[in-house]
């Protein structure tokens, strides 16, 4: 076999493996292996790479600033396992694009994850892994796929991230809804898009605008059409009167602090320090859907991992069985969930609550790493399936929220959507 034949065989095997992974892949944030916990993906900004607050930044980076994305996760099997990572390119709708790996990567798209540490002095042992995401060529949407090196079909988890290059200008603002019936509950996002100097054939049709609230993929506005096209100024205005650019303001998130188990921190009722694990009971919660809005500071649903005694949450923070209690009467034909970024905003068996008739309250037990967590409660009707976050928490236009504006475009002769503008803005920010 010649050198060229060997090279062709290697490439063919790689393409086959890629096809297998792609066929099983869901391009969402999801953990498939229950032993994988606390999957964090964030930009490495600032001078302190171990600052726990770094994880409060969304995995959205500029290709022009050379800021790397850092992946961290834990394996609770407490045995070393060999993992590999690869990238999948997606269009604006997060569907896999037709691009080949060589079109969006600088190097071979299959990397071993070799940086790991063993947990220290924890009752629940784990391996902590780190991986720096390789640079990509194109601005757009990507899914990081981590799988077992010994079995490429065994996908452990997937995480979304985006890269952008600002080629057009976005001017956005947030205010309460112009609808009198919703002005106290909803927030409205108005924006204008200046594409001067950017080549586009049909600006009113070619740009795809996405608005996201609090970095949540379940809180997005898509499909907006410009209300005004200023052709001479090369500006598109999005000031919709049909209220399609409004979102419920929600409420400030509840939170609790488990950075230490030596004493009770904020909103922790008690801690049981058993031989095999620690159990933390979050203070009993009540509904907040009635009454006036109450101002409080939060992480907008996110969380940070930290360990008060050592300052090293990566390997010194233990996993704690965290008990949530919501005191409300049993609600027929609905499921109640503890919601937050700790579960990728997904509603499943991990964060589902069950009604305890003796306590007269809903309860859930979730294994969480030590830190400070934001959360809230949502209900989901079974028939038809519908999620209602305001039923327990309420919704107020005075709530402090973060918003992101993504602008996608597929340039002429390009084969995939590119992220050509990104802006982050807030509303009701506290000074």
CSV table of C-alpha atoms in Angstrom, one decimal:
chain,number,residue,atom,x,y,z
A,1,UNK,CA,0.0,0.0,0.0
A,2,UNK,CA,1.4,3.4,-1.0
A,3,UNK,CA,1.6,6.5,1.2
A,4,UNK,CA,-1.3,8.0,-0.7
A,5,UNK,CA,-3.4,4.9,-0.3
A,6,UNK,CA,-2.7,4.9,3.5
A,7,UNK,CA,-3.7,8.6,3.8
A,8,UNK,CA,-6.9,8.0,1.8
A,9,UNK,CA,-7.8,5.1,4.2
A,10,UNK,CA,-7.2,7.2,7.3
A,11,UNK,CA,-9.4,10.0,5.8
A,12,UNK,CA,-12.1,7.5,4.9
A,13,UNK,CA,-12.2,6.1,8.4
A,14,UNK,CA,-12.4,9.6,9.9
A,15,UNK,CA,-15.3,10.5,7.6
A,16,UNK,CA,-17.2,7.3,8.5
A,17,UNK,CA,-16.7,8.0,12.2
A,18,UNK,CA,-17.9,11.6,11.7
A,19,UNK,CA,-21.0,10.3,9.9
A,20,UNK,CA,-21.8,8.0,12.8
A,21,UNK,CA,-21.5,10.7,15.4
A,22,UNK,CA,-23.5,13.2,13.3
A,23,UNK,CA,-26.4,10.7,12.8
A,24,UNK,CA,-26.9,10.4,16.6
A,25,UNK,CA,-26.2,14.0,17.4
A,26,UNK,CA,-28.8,16.4,18.8
A,27,UNK,CA,-27.5,20.0,18.4
A,28,UNK,CA,-28.6,21.1,21.9
A,29,UNK,CA,-27.0,21.4,25.3
A,30,UNK,CA,-27.4,17.9,26.7
A,31,UNK,CA,-25.7,15.4,29.0
A,32,UNK,CA,-26.2,11.8,27.9
A,33,UNK,CA,-24.1,10.1,30.6
A,34,UNK,CA,-25.5,10.6,34.1
A,35,UNK,CA,-22.0,10.3,35.6
A,36,UNK,CA,-21.0,13.5,33.8
A,37,UNK,CA,-21.8,16.6,35.9
A,38,UNK,CA,-21.3,20.3,36.0
A,39,UNK,CA,-20.4,20.9,32.4
A,40,UNK,CA,-19.1,24.5,32.1
A,41,UNK,CA,-18.2,26.3,28.9
A,42,UNK,CA,-17.0,30.0,29.2
A,43,UNK,CA,-14.6,32.5,27.7
A,44,UNK,CA,-11.2,32.9,29.5
A,45,UNK,CA,-11.3,36.6,30.0
A,46,UNK,CA,-9.3,38.6,32.6
A,47,UNK,CA,-6.0,37.8,34.3
A,48,UNK,CA,-7.2,35.1,36.8
A,49,UNK,CA,-8.1,31.9,35.0
A,50,UNK,CA,-9.4,30.4,38.3
A,51,UNK,CA,-11.9,33.2,39.0
A,52,UNK,CA,-15.3,31.4,39.6
A,53,UNK,CA,-17.2,34.4,38.2
A,54,UNK,CA,-15.8,33.6,34.7
A,55,UNK,CA,-18.6,31.1,34.2
A,56,UNK,CA,-21.2,33.9,34.4
A,57,UNK,CA,-20.1,34.9,30.8
A,58,UNK,CA,-21.9,33.1,28.0
A,59,UNK,CA,-19.9,31.0,25.5
A,60,UNK,CA,-20.0,33.6,22.8
A,61,UNK,CA,-16.7,35.0,21.6
A,62,UNK,CA,-15.3,37.3,19.0
A,63,UNK,CA,-13.0,35.9,16.3
A,64,UNK,CA,-11.1,39.2,16.3
A,65,UNK,CA,-10.1,39.2,20.0
A,66,UNK,CA,-8.5,35.7,20.3
A,67,UNK,CA,-10.2,34.9,23.6
A,68,UNK,CA,-10.2,31.1,24.1
A,69,UNK,CA,-13.2,29.1,25.3
A,70,UNK,CA,-12.6,26.9,28.3
A,71,UNK,CA,-14.5,23.6,28.9
A,72,UNK,CA,-14.6,22.0,32.4
A,73,UNK,CA,-16.6,19.0,33.6
A,74,UNK,CA,-16.6,16.3,36.2
A,75,UNK,CA,-16.7,12.5,35.8
A,76,UNK,CA,-18.3,10.9,38.9
A,77,UNK,CA,-17.3,7.4,38.0
A,78,UNK,CA,-14.1,8.4,39.9
A,79,UNK,CA,-12.1,6.4,37.3
A,80,UNK,CA,-10.0,7.8,34.6
A,81,UNK,CA,-11.7,7.7,31.2
A,82,UNK,CA,-10.3,8.8,27.8
A,83,UNK,CA,-12.4,11.4,26.2
A,84,UNK,CA,-12.2,13.2,22.8
A,85,UNK,CA,-13.8,16.3,21.5
A,86,UNK,CA,-14.9,17.5,18.1
A,87,UNK,CA,-16.8,20.5,16.7
A,88,UNK,CA,-19.9,20.5,14.6
A,89,UNK,CA,-20.9,23.6,12.6
A,90,UNK,CA,-24.5,24.7,12.5
A,91,UNK,CA,-26.6,27.3,10.8
A,92,UNK,CA,-28.7,30.0,12.4
A,93,UNK,CA,-31.4,27.5,13.3
A,94,UNK,CA,-28.9,25.3,15.0
A,95,UNK,CA,-29.3,22.6,12.4
A,96,UNK,CA,-26.1,21.0,11.2
A,97,UNK,CA,-24.6,22.8,8.1
A,98,UNK,CA,-23.2,21.2,5.0
A,99,UNK,CA,-19.6,22.5,5.7
A,100,UNK,CA,-16.8,20.0,5.8
A,101,UNK,CA,-14.4,20.1,8.8
A,102,UNK,CA,-11.6,21.7,6.8
A,103,UNK,CA,-13.8,24.7,6.0
A,104,UNK,CA,-14.2,25.9,9.6
A,105,UNK,CA,-11.3,24.4,11.5
A,106,UNK,CA,-7.6,25.1,11.4
A,107,UNK,CA,-6.5,21.6,12.5
A,108,UNK,CA,-7.7,18.1,12.6
A,109,UNK,CA,-11.2,18.1,14.1
A,110,UNK,CA,-10.7,15.4,16.7
A,111,UNK,CA,-8.9,16.3,19.9
A,112,UNK,CA,-8.0,14.2,23.0
A,113,UNK,CA,-8.9,15.7,26.4
A,114,UNK,CA,-5.8,15.1,28.4
A,115,UNK,CA,-5.9,17.7,31.2
A,116,UNK,CA,-7.5,16.3,34.3
A,117,UNK,CA,-7.2,16.3,38.1
A,118,UNK,CA,-8.6,14.1,40.9
A,119,UNK,CA,-10.9,15.6,43.5
A,120,UNK,CA,-9.4,16.4,46.9
A,121,UNK,CA,-11.0,15.6,50.3
A,122,UNK,CA,-14.5,15.1,48.9
A,123,UNK,CA,-17.0,12.5,50.1
A,124,UNK,CA,-18.1,11.9,46.5
A,125,UNK,CA,-14.9,11.4,44.4
A,126,UNK,CA,-14.6,12.6,40.8
A,127,UNK,CA,-12.2,13.4,38.0
A,128,UNK,CA,-12.2,17.0,36.9
A,129,UNK,CA,-11.4,17.6,33.2
A,130,UNK,CA,-10.3,20.8,31.3
A,131,UNK,CA,-10.1,21.4,27.6
A,132,UNK,CA,-9.5,24.6,25.6
A,133,UNK,CA,-11.7,24.8,22.5
A,134,UNK,CA,-9.6,25.0,19.3
A,135,UNK,CA,-9.8,28.2,17.2
A,136,UNK,CA,-12.3,28.2,14.3
A,137,UNK,CA,-12.2,30.0,11.0
A,138,UNK,CA,-15.8,31.2,10.5
A,139,UNK,CA,-18.2,33.2,12.7
A,140,UNK,CA,-21.3,31.2,13.5
A,141,UNK,CA,-22.9,28.5,15.6
A,142,UNK,CA,-21.0,25.4,16.8
A,143,UNK,CA,-21.7,22.4,18.9
A,144,UNK,CA,-19.0,20.8,21.0
A,145,UNK,CA,-19.3,17.0,21.1
A,146,UNK,CA,-17.5,15.1,23.7
A,147,UNK,CA,-17.4,11.3,23.4
A,148,UNK,CA,-15.7,8.2,24.7
A,149,UNK,CA,-12.4,7.5,23.0
A,150,UNK,CA,-13.0,3.8,23.1
A,151,UNK,CA,-16.4,4.1,21.6
A,152,UNK,CA,-17.0,6.9,19.2
A,153,UNK,CA,-20.8,6.2,19.2
A,154,UNK,CA,-20.9,6.9,23.0
A,155,UNK,CA,-21.6,10.6,23.1
A,156,UNK,CA,-21.2,11.9,26.7
A,157,UNK,CA,-22.5,15.5,26.2
A,158,UNK,CA,-22.9,18.3,23.8
A,159,UNK,CA,-22.6,22.1,24.4
A,160,UNK,CA,-23.5,25.0,22.1
A,161,UNK,CA,-21.3,28.0,21.6
A,162,UNK,CA,-21.0,30.9,19.0
A,163,UNK,CA,-18.3,33.0,17.5
A,164,UNK,CA,-18.9,36.3,15.8
A,165,UNK,CA,-17.4,39.1,13.7
A,166,UNK,CA,-19.2,42.5,13.9
A,167,UNK,CA,-19.6,43.4,10.3
A,168,UNK,CA,-22.9,45.3,10.7
A,169,UNK,CA,-24.0,47.6,13.6
A,170,UNK,CA,-26.9,46.9,16.0
A,171,UNK,CA,-28.6,49.6,18.1
A,172,UNK,CA,-30.9,47.9,20.6
A,173,UNK,CA,-32.9,49.0,23.6
A,174,UNK,CA,-35.3,47.3,26.1
A,175,UNK,CA,-38.3,48.9,27.8
A,176,UNK,CA,-41.7,47.8,29.1
A,177,UNK,CA,-44.2,46.6,26.6
A,178,UNK,CA,-46.2,49.2,24.7
A,179,UNK,CA,-49.3,47.1,25.1
A,180,UNK,CA,-51.2,48.6,28.1
A,181,UNK,CA,-52.4,45.1,29.2
A,182,UNK,CA,-48.8,43.8,29.3
A,183,UNK,CA,-46.8,46.9,30.3
A,184,UNK,CA,-46.3,45.7,33.9
A,185,UNK,CA,-45.4,42.1,33.0
A,186,UNK,CA,-43.5,42.1,29.6
A,187,UNK,CA,-40.4,43.7,28.2
A,188,UNK,CA,-40.0,45.0,24.7
A,189,UNK,CA,-36.9,44.9,22.6
A,190,UNK,CA,-36.6,47.5,19.8
A,191,UNK,CA,-33.6,47.5,17.5
A,192,UNK,CA,-32.1,49.0,14.3
A,193,UNK,CA,-29.6,47.3,12.0
A,194,UNK,CA,-27.1,49.4,10.1
A,195,UNK,CA,-25.5,47.5,7.2
A,196,UNK,CA,-23.7,50.4,5.6
A,197,UNK,CA,-20.6,49.0,3.8
A,198,UNK,CA,-21.8,45.4,4.0
A,199,UNK,CA,-22.7,43.6,0.8
A,200,UNK,CA,-26.2,42.2,0.9
A,201,UNK,CA,-28.7,41.5,-2.0
A,202,UNK,CA,-32.0,41.7,-0.2
A,203,UNK,CA,-31.6,43.2,3.3
A,204,UNK,CA,-35.2,42.9,4.4
A,205,UNK,CA,-35.0,39.1,3.7
A,206,UNK,CA,-31.4,38.0,4.1
A,207,UNK,CA,-30.7,39.0,7.7
A,208,UNK,CA,-31.8,36.6,10.4
A,209,UNK,CA,-32.2,38.3,13.8
A,210,UNK,CA,-32.4,36.3,17.1
A,211,UNK,CA,-33.0,37.8,20.5
A,212,UNK,CA,-32.2,35.7,23.6
A,213,UNK,CA,-33.1,36.5,27.2
A,214,UNK,CA,-30.7,35.6,30.1
A,215,UNK,CA,-28.6,33.3,27.8
A,216,UNK,CA,-31.5,30.8,27.7
A,217,UNK,CA,-32.1,28.9,24.5
A,218,UNK,CA,-35.7,28.3,25.6
A,219,UNK,CA,-36.2,32.1,25.8
A,220,UNK,CA,-35.7,33.3,22.2
A,221,UNK,CA,-37.4,35.5,19.6
A,222,UNK,CA,-36.9,34.4,16.0
A,223,UNK,CA,-38.4,35.3,12.6
A,224,UNK,CA,-38.6,39.0,13.1
A,225,UNK,CA,-39.2,41.1,10.0
A,226,UNK,CA,-38.1,44.7,9.7
A,227,UNK,CA,-40.9,47.3,10.0
A,228,UNK,CA,-39.0,50.0,8.1
A,229,UNK,CA,-36.3,49.8,5.4
A,230,UNK,CA,-34.2,53.0,5.0
A,231,UNK,CA,-32.5,52.1,1.8
A,232,UNK,CA,-30.6,55.4,1.4
A,233,UNK,CA,-29.2,55.1,5.0
A,234,UNK,CA,-28.9,51.3,4.7
A,235,UNK,CA,-30.7,50.8,8.0
A,236,UNK,CA,-33.4,48.3,9.0
A,237,UNK,CA,-35.7,49.2,11.9
A,238,UNK,CA,-37.5,46.6,14.0
A,239,UNK,CA,-40.2,48.4,15.9
A,240,UNK,CA,-43.1,45.9,15.7
A,241,UNK,CA,-46.6,46.7,16.7
A,242,UNK,CA,-47.7,43.1,16.8
A,243,UNK,CA,-45.8,42.6,20.0
A,244,UNK,CA,-43.7,39.8,18.5
A,245,UNK,CA,-40.6,41.5,20.0
A,246,UNK,CA,-41.9,41.3,23.6
A,247,UNK,CA,-41.0,38.7,26.2
A,248,UNK,CA,-42.2,38.1,29.8
A,249,UNK,CA,-40.0,39.9,32.2
A,250,UNK,CA,-40.1,37.1,34.7
A,251,UNK,CA,-38.9,37.6,38.2
A,252,UNK,CA,-35.6,37.8,39.9
A,253,UNK,CA,-34.2,34.3,40.5
A,254,UNK,CA,-34.1,32.7,43.9
A,255,UNK,CA,-30.7,31.6,45.1
A,256,UNK,CA,-28.8,29.6,47.7
A,257,UNK,CA,-25.2,29.3,48.8
A,258,UNK,CA,-23.5,25.9,49.5
A,259,UNK,CA,-19.9,27.0,49.2
A,260,UNK,CA,-19.3,25.7,52.8
A,261,UNK,CA,-20.8,22.8,54.7
A,262,UNK,CA,-19.3,23.9,58.0
A,263,UNK,CA,-22.2,26.4,58.6
A,264,UNK,CA,-25.5,27.4,57.1
A,265,UNK,CA,-25.0,30.0,54.4
A,266,UNK,CA,-27.7,32.1,52.6
A,267,UNK,CA,-31.1,30.4,52.2
A,268,UNK,CA,-29.9,27.0,53.6
A,269,UNK,CA,-32.1,25.7,56.3
A,270,UNK,CA,-29.8,22.9,57.5
A,271,UNK,CA,-27.0,20.6,56.4
A,272,UNK,CA,-26.7,16.9,57.3
A,273,UNK,CA,-23.1,15.8,57.2
A,274,UNK,CA,-23.4,12.0,56.7
A,275,UNK,CA,-20.4,9.7,56.2
A,276,UNK,CA,-21.0,9.1,52.5
A,277,UNK,CA,-22.4,12.5,51.4
A,278,UNK,CA,-23.6,15.9,52.6
A,279,UNK,CA,-27.3,16.8,52.3
A,280,UNK,CA,-28.3,20.5,52.2
A,281,UNK,CA,-31.9,21.6,52.7
A,282,UNK,CA,-32.8,24.8,50.9
A,283,UNK,CA,-35.2,27.0,52.9
A,284,UNK,CA,-38.9,26.3,52.1
A,285,UNK,CA,-40.1,28.4,49.2
A,286,UNK,CA,-43.5,30.1,48.7
A,287,UNK,CA,-45.2,31.3,45.5
A,288,UNK,CA,-44.3,34.8,44.3
A,289,UNK,CA,-46.9,35.3,41.6
A,290,UNK,CA,-49.1,37.6,43.7
A,291,UNK,CA,-48.1,40.9,45.1
A,292,UNK,CA,-45.7,43.6,44.1
A,293,UNK,CA,-42.3,43.1,42.5
A,294,UNK,CA,-39.4,42.9,45.0
A,295,UNK,CA,-36.0,44.0,43.9
A,296,UNK,CA,-33.0,41.6,44.5
A,297,UNK,CA,-29.7,40.8,43.0
A,298,UNK,CA,-29.1,37.6,41.0
A,299,UNK,CA,-27.1,35.8,38.3
A,300,UNK,CA,-30.0,35.7,35.9
A,301,UNK,CA,-30.4,32.0,36.4
A,302,UNK,CA,-26.7,31.1,36.2
A,303,UNK,CA,-24.5,29.6,38.9
A,304,UNK,CA,-20.8,29.6,40.0
A,305,UNK,CA,-18.8,26.8,41.5
A,306,UNK,CA,-16.7,27.7,44.5
A,307,UNK,CA,-15.3,26.3,47.8
A,308,UNK,CA,-15.1,28.8,50.6
A,309,UNK,CA,-12.4,27.1,52.6
A,310,UNK,CA,-9.9,26.6,49.8
A,311,UNK,CA,-11.0,28.9,47.0
A,312,UNK,CA,-10.6,26.0,44.6
A,313,UNK,CA,-14.0,24.9,43.5
A,314,UNK,CA,-12.7,22.8,40.6
A,315,UNK,CA,-11.4,19.9,42.7
A,316,UNK,CA,-12.1,20.8,46.3
A,317,UNK,CA,-15.9,21.4,46.0
A,318,UNK,CA,-17.9,18.4,47.0
A,319,UNK,CA,-21.2,17.2,45.5
A,320,UNK,CA,-24.1,17.8,47.8
A,321,UNK,CA,-27.6,16.2,47.7
A,322,UNK,CA,-29.6,19.4,47.6
A,323,UNK,CA,-33.3,19.3,48.7
A,324,UNK,CA,-35.8,21.8,47.3
A,325,UNK,CA,-39.2,22.3,48.9
A,326,UNK,CA,-42.0,24.4,47.4
A,327,UNK,CA,-45.0,24.8,49.7
A,328,UNK,CA,-48.1,25.0,47.5
A,329,UNK,CA,-51.2,22.8,47.3
A,330,UNK,CA,-51.0,19.9,44.9
A,331,UNK,CA,-51.8,21.1,41.3
A,332,UNK,CA,-53.7,18.4,39.3
A,333,UNK,CA,-52.5,17.5,35.7
A,334,UNK,CA,-49.2,19.5,35.9
A,335,UNK,CA,-45.6,18.7,36.6
A,336,UNK,CA,-43.5,21.0,38.7
A,337,UNK,CA,-39.8,21.5,38.1
A,338,UNK,CA,-36.8,23.3,39.7
A,339,UNK,CA,-35.5,25.3,36.8
A,340,UNK,CA,-32.1,26.9,36.1
A,341,UNK,CA,-28.9,26.8,34.1
A,342,UNK,CA,-27.6,23.9,36.3
A,343,UNK,CA,-29.9,21.7,34.1
A,344,UNK,CA,-29.5,23.6,30.9
A,345,UNK,CA,-33.0,25.0,31.4
A,346,UNK,CA,-34.4,21.6,30.5
A,347,UNK,CA,-37.3,19.9,32.3
A,348,UNK,CA,-36.7,16.2,32.9
A,349,UNK,CA,-36.6,13.6,35.6
A,350,UNK,CA,-33.5,15.1,37.2
A,351,UNK,CA,-35.3,18.3,38.3
A,352,UNK,CA,-38.9,17.1,38.5
A,353,UNK,CA,-40.6,17.6,41.8
A,354,UNK,CA,-43.0,15.2,43.5
A,355,UNK,CA,-45.8,16.1,45.9
A,356,UNK,CA,-45.3,15.1,49.5
A,357,UNK,CA,-48.8,14.8,51.0
A,358,UNK,CA,-47.4,14.7,54.6
A,359,UNK,CA,-45.5,17.9,54.1
A,360,UNK,CA,-48.1,19.5,51.9
A,361,UNK,CA,-45.4,20.6,49.5
A,362,UNK,CA,-43.5,19.6,46.4
A,363,UNK,CA,-40.0,18.3,46.8
A,364,UNK,CA,-37.0,17.5,44.7
A,365,UNK,CA,-33.5,16.1,45.4
A,366,UNK,CA,-30.7,17.1,43.0
A,367,UNK,CA,-27.0,16.3,43.3
A,368,UNK,CA,-25.2,19.6,42.8
A,369,UNK,CA,-21.6,20.7,43.2
A,370,UNK,CA,-20.8,23.3,45.9
A,371,UNK,CA,-21.4,26.9,44.8
A,372,UNK,CA,-24.0,29.6,44.5
A,373,UNK,CA,-27.0,28.7,42.4
A,374,UNK,CA,-29.9,30.6,40.9
A,375,UNK,CA,-33.1,28.8,40.3
A,376,UNK,CA,-36.9,29.2,40.0
A,377,UNK,CA,-40.0,27.0,39.7
A,378,UNK,CA,-42.0,26.2,36.6
A,379,UNK,CA,-45.1,24.2,35.9
A,380,UNK,CA,-45.8,22.1,32.8
A,381,UNK,CA,-49.2,21.0,31.8
A,382,UNK,CA,-49.5,17.5,30.4
A,383,UNK,CA,-52.3,18.0,27.9
A,384,UNK,CA,-51.5,20.0,25.9
A,385,UNK,CA,-47.8,20.3,27.0
A,386,UNK,CA,-47.2,23.9,28.0
A,387,UNK,CA,-44.6,25.5,30.2
A,388,UNK,CA,-45.6,28.3,32.6
A,389,UNK,CA,-42.9,30.1,34.5
A,390,UNK,CA,-45.2,32.9,35.8
A,391,UNK,CA,-47.6,30.6,37.5
A,392,UNK,CA,-45.4,30.4,40.6
A,393,UNK,CA,-42.9,33.1,40.1
A,394,UNK,CA,-44.9,35.9,38.5
A,395,UNK,CA,-43.7,38.2,35.7
A,396,UNK,CA,-42.8,41.9,36.0
A,397,UNK,CA,-41.4,44.4,33.5
A,398,UNK,CA,-39.3,45.9,36.3
A,399,UNK,CA,-37.2,42.7,36.5
A,400,UNK,CA,-33.5,43.0,35.7
A,401,UNK,CA,-32.6,40.9,32.7
A,402,UNK,CA,-29.8,40.4,30.2
A,403,UNK,CA,-30.5,40.3,26.5
A,404,UNK,CA,-28.4,39.3,23.5
A,405,UNK,CA,-29.0,40.2,19.8
A,406,UNK,CA,-27.6,37.8,17.2
A,407,UNK,CA,-27.6,38.8,13.5
A,408,UNK,CA,-26.9,36.0,11.0
A,409,UNK,CA,-26.4,36.3,7.2
A,410,UNK,CA,-25.3,33.9,4.5
A,411,UNK,CA,-22.9,35.8,2.2
A,412,UNK,CA,-23.1,35.4,-1.5
A,413,UNK,CA,-21.5,32.0,-2.6
A,414,UNK,CA,-21.2,30.9,1.1
A,415,UNK,CA,-22.7,27.6,2.1
A,416,UNK,CA,-23.6,28.3,5.7
A,417,UNK,CA,-25.0,31.1,7.9
A,418,UNK,CA,-22.4,33.4,9.6
A,419,UNK,CA,-22.9,35.4,12.8
A,420,UNK,CA,-22.1,38.9,11.6
A,421,UNK,CA,-23.2,40.9,14.6
A,422,UNK,CA,-23.6,40.3,18.3
A,423,UNK,CA,-24.6,42.7,21.1
A,424,UNK,CA,-25.3,42.2,24.7
A,425,UNK,CA,-27.5,44.6,26.7
A,426,UNK,CA,-29.3,44.8,30.0
A,427,UNK,CA,-32.5,46.3,31.4
A,428,UNK,CA,-33.2,47.6,34.8
A,429,UNK,CA,-29.5,47.3,35.8
A,430,UNK,CA,-28.6,48.2,39.3
A,431,UNK,CA,-25.7,50.7,39.8
